[in-house]
Tab-separated table of C-alpha atoms in Angstrom:
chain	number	residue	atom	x	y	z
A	1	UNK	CA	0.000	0.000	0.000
A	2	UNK	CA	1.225	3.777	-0.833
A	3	UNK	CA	0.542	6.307	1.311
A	4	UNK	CA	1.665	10.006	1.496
A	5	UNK	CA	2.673	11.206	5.194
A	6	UNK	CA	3.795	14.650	6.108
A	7	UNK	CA	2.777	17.640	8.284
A	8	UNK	CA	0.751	20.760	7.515
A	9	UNK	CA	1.808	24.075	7.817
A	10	UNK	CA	1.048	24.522	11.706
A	11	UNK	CA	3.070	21.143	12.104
A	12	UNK	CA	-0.121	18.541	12.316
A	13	UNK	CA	0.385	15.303	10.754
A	14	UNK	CA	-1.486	14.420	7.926
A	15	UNK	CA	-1.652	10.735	6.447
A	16	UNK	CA	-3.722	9.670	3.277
A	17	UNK	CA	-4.113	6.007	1.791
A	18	UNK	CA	-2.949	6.432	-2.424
A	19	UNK	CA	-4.183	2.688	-2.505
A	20	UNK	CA	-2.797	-0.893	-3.523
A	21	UNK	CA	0.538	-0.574	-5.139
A	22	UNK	CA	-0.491	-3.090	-7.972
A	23	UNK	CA	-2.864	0.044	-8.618
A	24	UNK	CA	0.045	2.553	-8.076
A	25	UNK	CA	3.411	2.566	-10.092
A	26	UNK	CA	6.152	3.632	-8.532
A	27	UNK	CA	6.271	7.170	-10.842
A	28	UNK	CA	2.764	7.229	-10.352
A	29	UNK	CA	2.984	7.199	-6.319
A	30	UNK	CA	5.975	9.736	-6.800
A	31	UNK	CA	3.994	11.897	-9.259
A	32	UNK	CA	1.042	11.951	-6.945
A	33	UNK	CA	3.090	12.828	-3.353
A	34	UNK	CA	4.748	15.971	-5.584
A	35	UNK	CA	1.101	17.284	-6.198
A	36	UNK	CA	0.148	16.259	-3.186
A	37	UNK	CA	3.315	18.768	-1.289
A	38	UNK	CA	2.299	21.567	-4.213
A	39	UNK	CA	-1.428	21.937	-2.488
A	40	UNK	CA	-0.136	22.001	0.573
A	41	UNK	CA	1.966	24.905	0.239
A	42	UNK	CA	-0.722	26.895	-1.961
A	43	UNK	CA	-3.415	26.128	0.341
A	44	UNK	CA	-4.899	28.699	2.400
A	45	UNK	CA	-2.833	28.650	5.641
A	46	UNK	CA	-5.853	28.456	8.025
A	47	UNK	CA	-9.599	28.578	8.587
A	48	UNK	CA	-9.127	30.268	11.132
A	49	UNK	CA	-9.381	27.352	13.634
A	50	UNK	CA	-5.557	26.757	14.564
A	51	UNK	CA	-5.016	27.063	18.017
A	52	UNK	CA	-2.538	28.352	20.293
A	53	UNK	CA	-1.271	25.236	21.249
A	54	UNK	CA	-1.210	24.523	17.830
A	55	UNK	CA	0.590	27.344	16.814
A	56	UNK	CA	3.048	27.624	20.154
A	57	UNK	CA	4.193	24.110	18.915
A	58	UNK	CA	4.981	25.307	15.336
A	59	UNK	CA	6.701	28.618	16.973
A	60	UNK	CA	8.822	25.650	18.898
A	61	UNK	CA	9.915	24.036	16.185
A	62	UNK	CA	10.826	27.277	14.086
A	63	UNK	CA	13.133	28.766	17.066
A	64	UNK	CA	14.944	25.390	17.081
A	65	UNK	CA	15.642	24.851	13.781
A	66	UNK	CA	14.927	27.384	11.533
A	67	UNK	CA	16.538	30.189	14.049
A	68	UNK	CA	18.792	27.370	15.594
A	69	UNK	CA	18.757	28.842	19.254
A	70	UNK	CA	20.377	27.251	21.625
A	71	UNK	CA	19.364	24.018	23.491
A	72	UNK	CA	18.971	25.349	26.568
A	73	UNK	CA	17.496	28.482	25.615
A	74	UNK	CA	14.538	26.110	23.558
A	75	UNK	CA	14.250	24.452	26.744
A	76	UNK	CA	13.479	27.535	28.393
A	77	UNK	CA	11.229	28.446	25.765
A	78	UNK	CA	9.212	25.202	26.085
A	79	UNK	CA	8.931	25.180	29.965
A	80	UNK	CA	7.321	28.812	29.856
A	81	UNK	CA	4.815	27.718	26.682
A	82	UNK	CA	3.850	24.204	29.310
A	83	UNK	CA	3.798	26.100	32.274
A	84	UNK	CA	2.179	29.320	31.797
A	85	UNK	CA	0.569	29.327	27.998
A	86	UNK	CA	-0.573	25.743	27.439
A	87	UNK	CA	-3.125	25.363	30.593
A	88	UNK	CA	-4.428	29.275	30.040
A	89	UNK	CA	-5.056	29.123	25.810
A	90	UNK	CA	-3.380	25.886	24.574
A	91	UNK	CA	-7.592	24.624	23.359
A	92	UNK	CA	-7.996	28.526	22.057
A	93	UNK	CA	-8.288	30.203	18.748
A	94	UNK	CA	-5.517	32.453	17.891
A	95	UNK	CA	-8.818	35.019	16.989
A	96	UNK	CA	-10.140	34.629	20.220
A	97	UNK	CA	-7.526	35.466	22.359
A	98	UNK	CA	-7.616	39.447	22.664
A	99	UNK	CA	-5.558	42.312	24.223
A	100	UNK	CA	-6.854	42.063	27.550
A	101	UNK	CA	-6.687	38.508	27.791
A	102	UNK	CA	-2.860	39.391	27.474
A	103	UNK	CA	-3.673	42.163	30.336
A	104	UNK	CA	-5.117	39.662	32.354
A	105	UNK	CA	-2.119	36.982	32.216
A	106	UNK	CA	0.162	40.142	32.571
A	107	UNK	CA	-1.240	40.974	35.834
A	108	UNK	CA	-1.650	37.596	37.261
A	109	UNK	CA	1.794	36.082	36.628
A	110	UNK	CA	3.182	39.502	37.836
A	111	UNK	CA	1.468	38.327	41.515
A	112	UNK	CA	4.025	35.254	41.354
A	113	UNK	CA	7.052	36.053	39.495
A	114	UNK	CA	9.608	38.510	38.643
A	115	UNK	CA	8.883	41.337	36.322
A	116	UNK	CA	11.889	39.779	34.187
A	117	UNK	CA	10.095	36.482	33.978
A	118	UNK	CA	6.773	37.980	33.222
A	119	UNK	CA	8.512	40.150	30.036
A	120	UNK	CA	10.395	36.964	28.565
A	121	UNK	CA	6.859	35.609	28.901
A	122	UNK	CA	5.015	38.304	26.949
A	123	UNK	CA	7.671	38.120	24.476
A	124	UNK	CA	7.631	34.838	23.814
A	125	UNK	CA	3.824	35.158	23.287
A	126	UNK	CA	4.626	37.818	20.892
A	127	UNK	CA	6.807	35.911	18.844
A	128	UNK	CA	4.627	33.099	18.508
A	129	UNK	CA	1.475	35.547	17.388
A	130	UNK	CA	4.226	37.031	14.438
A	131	UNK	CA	4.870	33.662	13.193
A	132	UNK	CA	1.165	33.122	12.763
A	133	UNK	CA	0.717	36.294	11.346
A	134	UNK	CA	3.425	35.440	8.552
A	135	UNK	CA	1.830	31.777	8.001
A	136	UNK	CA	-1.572	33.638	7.552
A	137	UNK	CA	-3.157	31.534	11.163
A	138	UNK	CA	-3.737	35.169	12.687
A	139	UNK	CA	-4.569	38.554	11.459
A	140	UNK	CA	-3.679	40.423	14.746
A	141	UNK	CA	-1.057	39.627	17.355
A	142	UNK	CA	-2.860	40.887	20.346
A	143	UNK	CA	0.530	40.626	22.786
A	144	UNK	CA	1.827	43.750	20.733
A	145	UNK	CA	-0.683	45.902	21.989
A	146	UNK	CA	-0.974	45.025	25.706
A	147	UNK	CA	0.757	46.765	28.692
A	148	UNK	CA	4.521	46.325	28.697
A	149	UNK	CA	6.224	45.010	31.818
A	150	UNK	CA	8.779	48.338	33.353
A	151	UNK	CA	11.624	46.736	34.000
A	152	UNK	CA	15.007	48.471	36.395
A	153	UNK	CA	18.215	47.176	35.039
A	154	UNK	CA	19.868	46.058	38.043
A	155	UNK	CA	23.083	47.787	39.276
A	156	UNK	CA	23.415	46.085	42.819
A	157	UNK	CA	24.756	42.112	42.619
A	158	UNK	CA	27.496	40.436	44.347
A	159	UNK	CA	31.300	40.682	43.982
A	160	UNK	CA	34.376	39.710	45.743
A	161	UNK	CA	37.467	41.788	46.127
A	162	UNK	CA	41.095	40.324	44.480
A	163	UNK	CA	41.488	39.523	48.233
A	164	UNK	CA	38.816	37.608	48.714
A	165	UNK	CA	39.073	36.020	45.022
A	166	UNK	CA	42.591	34.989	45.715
A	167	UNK	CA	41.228	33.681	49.530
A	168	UNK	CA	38.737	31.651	47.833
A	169	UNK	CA	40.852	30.447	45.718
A	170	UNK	CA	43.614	28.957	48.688
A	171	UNK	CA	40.401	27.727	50.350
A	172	UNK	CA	39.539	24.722	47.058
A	173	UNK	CA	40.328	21.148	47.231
A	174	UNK	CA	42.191	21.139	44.372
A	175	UNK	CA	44.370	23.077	41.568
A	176	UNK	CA	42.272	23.098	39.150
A	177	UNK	CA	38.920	24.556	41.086
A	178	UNK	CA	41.288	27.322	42.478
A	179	UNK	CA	42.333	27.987	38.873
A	180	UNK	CA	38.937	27.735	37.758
A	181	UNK	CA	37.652	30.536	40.069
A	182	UNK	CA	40.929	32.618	39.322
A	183	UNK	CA	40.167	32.964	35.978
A	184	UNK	CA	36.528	33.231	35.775
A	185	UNK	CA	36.876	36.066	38.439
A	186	UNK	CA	40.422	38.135	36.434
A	187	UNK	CA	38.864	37.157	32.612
A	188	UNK	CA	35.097	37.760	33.439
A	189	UNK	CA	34.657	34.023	30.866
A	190	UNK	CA	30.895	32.568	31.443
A	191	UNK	CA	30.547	29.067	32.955
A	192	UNK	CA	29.748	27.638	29.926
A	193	UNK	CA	33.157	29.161	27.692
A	194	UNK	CA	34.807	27.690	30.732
A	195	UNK	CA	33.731	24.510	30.409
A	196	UNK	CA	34.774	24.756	26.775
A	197	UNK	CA	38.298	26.179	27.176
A	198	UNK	CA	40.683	24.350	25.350
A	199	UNK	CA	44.621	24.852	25.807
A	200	UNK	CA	45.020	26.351	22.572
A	201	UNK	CA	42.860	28.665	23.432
A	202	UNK	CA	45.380	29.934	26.103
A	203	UNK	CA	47.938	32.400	25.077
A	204	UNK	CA	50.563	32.771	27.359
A	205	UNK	CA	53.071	34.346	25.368
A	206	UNK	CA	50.286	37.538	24.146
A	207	UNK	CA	48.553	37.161	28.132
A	208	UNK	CA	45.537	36.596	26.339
A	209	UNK	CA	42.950	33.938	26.452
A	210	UNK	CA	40.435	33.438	23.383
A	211	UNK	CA	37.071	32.811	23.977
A	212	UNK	CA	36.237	30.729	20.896
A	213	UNK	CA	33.254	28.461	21.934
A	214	UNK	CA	30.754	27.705	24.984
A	215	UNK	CA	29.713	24.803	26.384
A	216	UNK	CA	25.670	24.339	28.338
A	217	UNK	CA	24.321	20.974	29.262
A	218	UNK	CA	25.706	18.528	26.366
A	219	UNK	CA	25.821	20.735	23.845
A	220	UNK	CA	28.611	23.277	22.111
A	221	UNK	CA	28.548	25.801	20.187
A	222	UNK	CA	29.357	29.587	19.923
A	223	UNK	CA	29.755	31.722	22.714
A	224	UNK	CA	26.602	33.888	23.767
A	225	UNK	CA	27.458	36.540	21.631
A	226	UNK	CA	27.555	34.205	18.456
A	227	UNK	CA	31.280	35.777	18.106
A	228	UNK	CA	34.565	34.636	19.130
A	229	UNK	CA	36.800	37.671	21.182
A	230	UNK	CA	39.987	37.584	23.417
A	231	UNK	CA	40.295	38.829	27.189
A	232	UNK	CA	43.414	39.785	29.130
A	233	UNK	CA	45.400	36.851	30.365
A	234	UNK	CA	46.832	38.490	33.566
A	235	UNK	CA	49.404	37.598	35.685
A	236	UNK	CA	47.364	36.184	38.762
A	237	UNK	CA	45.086	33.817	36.057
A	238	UNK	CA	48.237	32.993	34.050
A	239	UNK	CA	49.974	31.517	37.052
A	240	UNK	CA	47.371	29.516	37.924
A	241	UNK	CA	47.000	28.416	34.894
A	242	UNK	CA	50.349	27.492	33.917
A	243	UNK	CA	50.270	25.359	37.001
A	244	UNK	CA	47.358	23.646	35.539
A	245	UNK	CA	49.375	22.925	32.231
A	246	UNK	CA	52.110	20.746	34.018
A	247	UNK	CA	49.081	17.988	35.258
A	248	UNK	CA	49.877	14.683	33.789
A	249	UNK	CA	47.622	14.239	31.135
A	250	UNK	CA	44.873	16.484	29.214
A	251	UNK	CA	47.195	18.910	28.241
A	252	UNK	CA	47.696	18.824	24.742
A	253	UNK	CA	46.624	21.696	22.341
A	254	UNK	CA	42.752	20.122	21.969
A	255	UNK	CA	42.332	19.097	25.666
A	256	UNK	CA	40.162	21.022	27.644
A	257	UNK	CA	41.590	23.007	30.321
A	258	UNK	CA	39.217	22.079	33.104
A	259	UNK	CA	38.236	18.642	33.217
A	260	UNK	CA	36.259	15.669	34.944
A	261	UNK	CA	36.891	12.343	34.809
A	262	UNK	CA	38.555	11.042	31.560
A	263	UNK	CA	39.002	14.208	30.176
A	264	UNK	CA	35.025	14.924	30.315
A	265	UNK	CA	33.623	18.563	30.281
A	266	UNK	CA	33.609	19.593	33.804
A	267	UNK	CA	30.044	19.263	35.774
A	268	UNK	CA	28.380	23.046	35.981
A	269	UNK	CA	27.190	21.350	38.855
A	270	UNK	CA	30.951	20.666	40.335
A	271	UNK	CA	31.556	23.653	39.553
A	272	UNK	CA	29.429	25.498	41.574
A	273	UNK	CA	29.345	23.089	44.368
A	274	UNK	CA	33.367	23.622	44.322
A	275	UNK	CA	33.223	27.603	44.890
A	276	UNK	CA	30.180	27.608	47.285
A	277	UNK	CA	32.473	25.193	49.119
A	278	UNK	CA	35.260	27.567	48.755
A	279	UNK	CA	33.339	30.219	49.896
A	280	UNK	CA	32.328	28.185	53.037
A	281	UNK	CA	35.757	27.368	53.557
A	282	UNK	CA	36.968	31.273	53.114
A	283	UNK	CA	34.575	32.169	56.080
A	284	UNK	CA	33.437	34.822	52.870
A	285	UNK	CA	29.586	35.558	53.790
A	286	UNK	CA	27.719	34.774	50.539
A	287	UNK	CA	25.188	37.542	51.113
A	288	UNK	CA	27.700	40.164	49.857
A	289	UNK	CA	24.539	42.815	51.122
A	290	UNK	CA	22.296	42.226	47.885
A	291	UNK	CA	20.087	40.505	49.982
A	292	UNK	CA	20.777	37.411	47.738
A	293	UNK	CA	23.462	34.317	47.664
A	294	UNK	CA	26.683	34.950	45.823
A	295	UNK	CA	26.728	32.474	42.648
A	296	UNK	CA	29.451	31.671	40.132
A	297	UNK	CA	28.040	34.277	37.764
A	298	UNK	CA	29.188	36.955	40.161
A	299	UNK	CA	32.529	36.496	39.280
A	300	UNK	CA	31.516	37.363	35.845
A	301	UNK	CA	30.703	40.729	37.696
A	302	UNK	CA	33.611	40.502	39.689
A	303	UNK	CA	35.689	41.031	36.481
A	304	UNK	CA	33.033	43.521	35.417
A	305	UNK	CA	33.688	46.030	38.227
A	306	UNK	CA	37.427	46.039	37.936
A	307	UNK	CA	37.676	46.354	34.211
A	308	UNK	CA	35.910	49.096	33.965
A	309	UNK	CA	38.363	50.963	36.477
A	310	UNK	CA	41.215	49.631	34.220
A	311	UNK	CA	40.060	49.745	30.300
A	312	UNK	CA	37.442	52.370	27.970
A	313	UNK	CA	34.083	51.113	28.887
A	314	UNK	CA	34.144	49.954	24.593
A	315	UNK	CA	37.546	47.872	25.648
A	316	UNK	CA	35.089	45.665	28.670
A	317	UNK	CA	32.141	45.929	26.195
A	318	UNK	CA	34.357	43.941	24.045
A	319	UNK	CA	36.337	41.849	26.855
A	320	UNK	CA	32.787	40.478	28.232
A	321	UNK	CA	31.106	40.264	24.763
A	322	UNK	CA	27.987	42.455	25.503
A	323	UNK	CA	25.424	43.211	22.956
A	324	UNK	CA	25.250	46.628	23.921
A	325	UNK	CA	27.111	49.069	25.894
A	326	UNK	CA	24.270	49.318	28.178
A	327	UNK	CA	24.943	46.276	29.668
A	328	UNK	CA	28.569	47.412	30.377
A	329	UNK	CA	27.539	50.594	32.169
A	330	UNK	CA	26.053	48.670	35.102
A	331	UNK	CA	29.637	48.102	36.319
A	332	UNK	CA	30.178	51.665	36.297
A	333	UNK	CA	26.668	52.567	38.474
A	334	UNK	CA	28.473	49.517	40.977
A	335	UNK	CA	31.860	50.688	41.250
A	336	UNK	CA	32.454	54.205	40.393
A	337	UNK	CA	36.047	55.415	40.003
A	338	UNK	CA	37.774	55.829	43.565
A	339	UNK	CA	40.041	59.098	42.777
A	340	UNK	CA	37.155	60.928	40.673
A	341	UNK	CA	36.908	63.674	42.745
A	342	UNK	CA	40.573	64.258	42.674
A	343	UNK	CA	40.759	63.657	39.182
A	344	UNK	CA	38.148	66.600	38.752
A	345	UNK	CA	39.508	69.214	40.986
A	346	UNK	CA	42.452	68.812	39.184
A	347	UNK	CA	40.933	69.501	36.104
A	348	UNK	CA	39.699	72.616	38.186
A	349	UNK	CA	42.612	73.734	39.185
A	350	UNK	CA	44.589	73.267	35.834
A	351	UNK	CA	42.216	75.524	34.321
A	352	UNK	CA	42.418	78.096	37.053
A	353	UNK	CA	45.850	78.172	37.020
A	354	UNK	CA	46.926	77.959	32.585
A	355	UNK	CA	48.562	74.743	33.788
A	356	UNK	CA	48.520	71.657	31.331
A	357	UNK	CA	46.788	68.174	32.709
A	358	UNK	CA	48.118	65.035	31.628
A	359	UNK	CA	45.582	61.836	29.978
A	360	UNK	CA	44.449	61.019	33.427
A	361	UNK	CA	43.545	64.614	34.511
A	362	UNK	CA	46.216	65.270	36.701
A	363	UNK	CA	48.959	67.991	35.857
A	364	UNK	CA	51.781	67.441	33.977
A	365	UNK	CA	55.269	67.377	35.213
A	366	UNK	CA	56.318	70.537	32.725
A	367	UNK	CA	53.681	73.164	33.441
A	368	UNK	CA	53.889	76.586	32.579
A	369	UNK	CA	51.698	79.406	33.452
A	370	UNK	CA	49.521	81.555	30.747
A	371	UNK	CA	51.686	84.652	30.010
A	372	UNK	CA	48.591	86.121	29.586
């Protein structure tokens, strides 16, 4: 028997019986399925009964491999869509579902969770109502008329001093975690490019260290930023790493620099466990007065803070591979510069006096007063 099986445009599958294939020739069969895959794709998208579910689903599938987004971000994307969407408007038209029924979810999930969560949601049902809009399933995305979520960038989050990095440090089990919480706090690296460090990527002799590639859950791929940059190796991070690169084995150019068991990726959940251990160990409070736990992505912020009192805020926009300098300036609300006020009265004074001021603001050495 011949039959033709595919799925529609909203993903549905559809099967249908050709018949016997003493009744079908093989051209015949093929001749029919290519007809068959033609009215598909002319047919009218919709009669305006695909549902949200239905179309969620589709939106699903397109993020993951038409827009090939990351694993874990799909993941994320498919939790929300189960736990939030689904029960509320998964049996719903895409018609029926107006701009205060958006309103409505708005307000209610904004009783439960986090302003951030409650955006990421309404954007994700945003997305989904474009994609039906382009396949012809809906004529209006409600979400892009309801009430936006106000969101404050946060400034205030966690960070340890290079004494208490270097303390924490002492405080591991083992070289490798103390290297491992060196350099993620002096290179600002993500957990996941630190999971997929590999020795080549190390340059010792140009103190840098290339962040080519990331690694989350089983998965790698490119870093965050979908581009490959290079961060300041320095001293304190080099050390330890050089240390690292006399181990027995796993050293070679394509080895990974941290490592489980075999040569494995390292656990993110060894990680962590490793500097909340450290941190135990340090006698280093994790409730660095944020009111929340310190976590490894704080030494991402760690190296935030200090760059920016050492490089052009377009030199750490660049070291920590941010979209948008935005993103960089929180480091600068967090830890201003410590000599500003000198640095501006001396500005004051230079121009008071005729005298010349140096890069930095200060006065240079060879100053001569206006004749005027």
């Amino acid at each position: 028997m011949y039959f033709i099986k595919a799925r529609d445009r909203i993903g549905r599958q559809v099967k249908k019986r050709l018949g016997p294939v003493a009744d079908w020739p093989n051209r015949k069969a093929q001749d029919a399925l290519r007809d068959y895959l033609t009215d598909l794709g002319r047919a009218p998208a919709t009669d305006g009964s695909t549902t949200f579910g239905e179309a969620a689903k589709a939106w699903l599938r397109y993020v993951e491999h038409d827009r090939q987004r990351a694993p874990s971000t799909v993941r994320d994307y498919r939790n929300t869509v189960n736990a939030y969407l689904e029960p509320r408007w998964g049996d719903r038209r895409l018609g029926e579902i107006t701009v205060n029924d958006v309103d409505a979810l708005r307000a209610e999930l904004l009783e439960a969770l986090s302003a951030r969560t409650v955006q990421k949601t309404l954007v994700l049902v945003h997305g989904i109502y474009r994609l039906a809009q382009r396949r012809g399933w809906a004529s209006v995305n409600p979400a892009a008329e309801a009430e936006r979520v106000t969101l404050k960038r946060r400034i205030e989050f966690a960070v340890l001093s290079p004494v208490e990095v270097q303390a924490v440090a002492r405080a591991t089990t083992n070289e490798q975690d103390a290297a491992l919480i060196l350099v993620a706090a002096f290179t600002g690296l993500r957990l996941s490019e630190l999971r997929a460090l590999r020795w080549r990527d190390v340059d010792f002799a140009n103190h840098l260290v290339h962040v080519r590639r990331s690694y989350t859950g089983t998965v790698e791929r490119a870093p965050k930023s979908g581009a490959a940059r290079s961060v300041p190796l320095i001293d304190q991070a080099a050390k330890a790493l050089d240390g690292l690169s006399r181990r027995e084995d796993h050293v070679g150019v394509d080895d990974r620099v941290f490592v489980g068991d075999g040569g494995v990726p390292l656990s993110d959940k060894l990680i962590r466990t490793a500097l909340y251990d450290a941190l135990e160990a340090a006698k280093i409070d994790r409730d660095r007065g944020t009111g929340k736990d310190f976590v490894f992505h704080d030494l991402r912020h760690t190296f935030g803070t200090l760059a920016v009192q050492a490089f052009p805020l377009t030199d750490v926009k660049a070291y920590m591979g941010h979209a948008d300098i935005q993103t960089t300036m929180i480091y600068v609300h967090h830890s201003p510069q410590g000599n500003a006020a000198d640095r501006l009265g001396a500005l004051v004074t230079a121009a008071e006096t005729g005298t010349k001021t140096g890069t930095r603001g200060y006065p240079t050495k060879r100053t001569q007063a206006n004749p005027r």
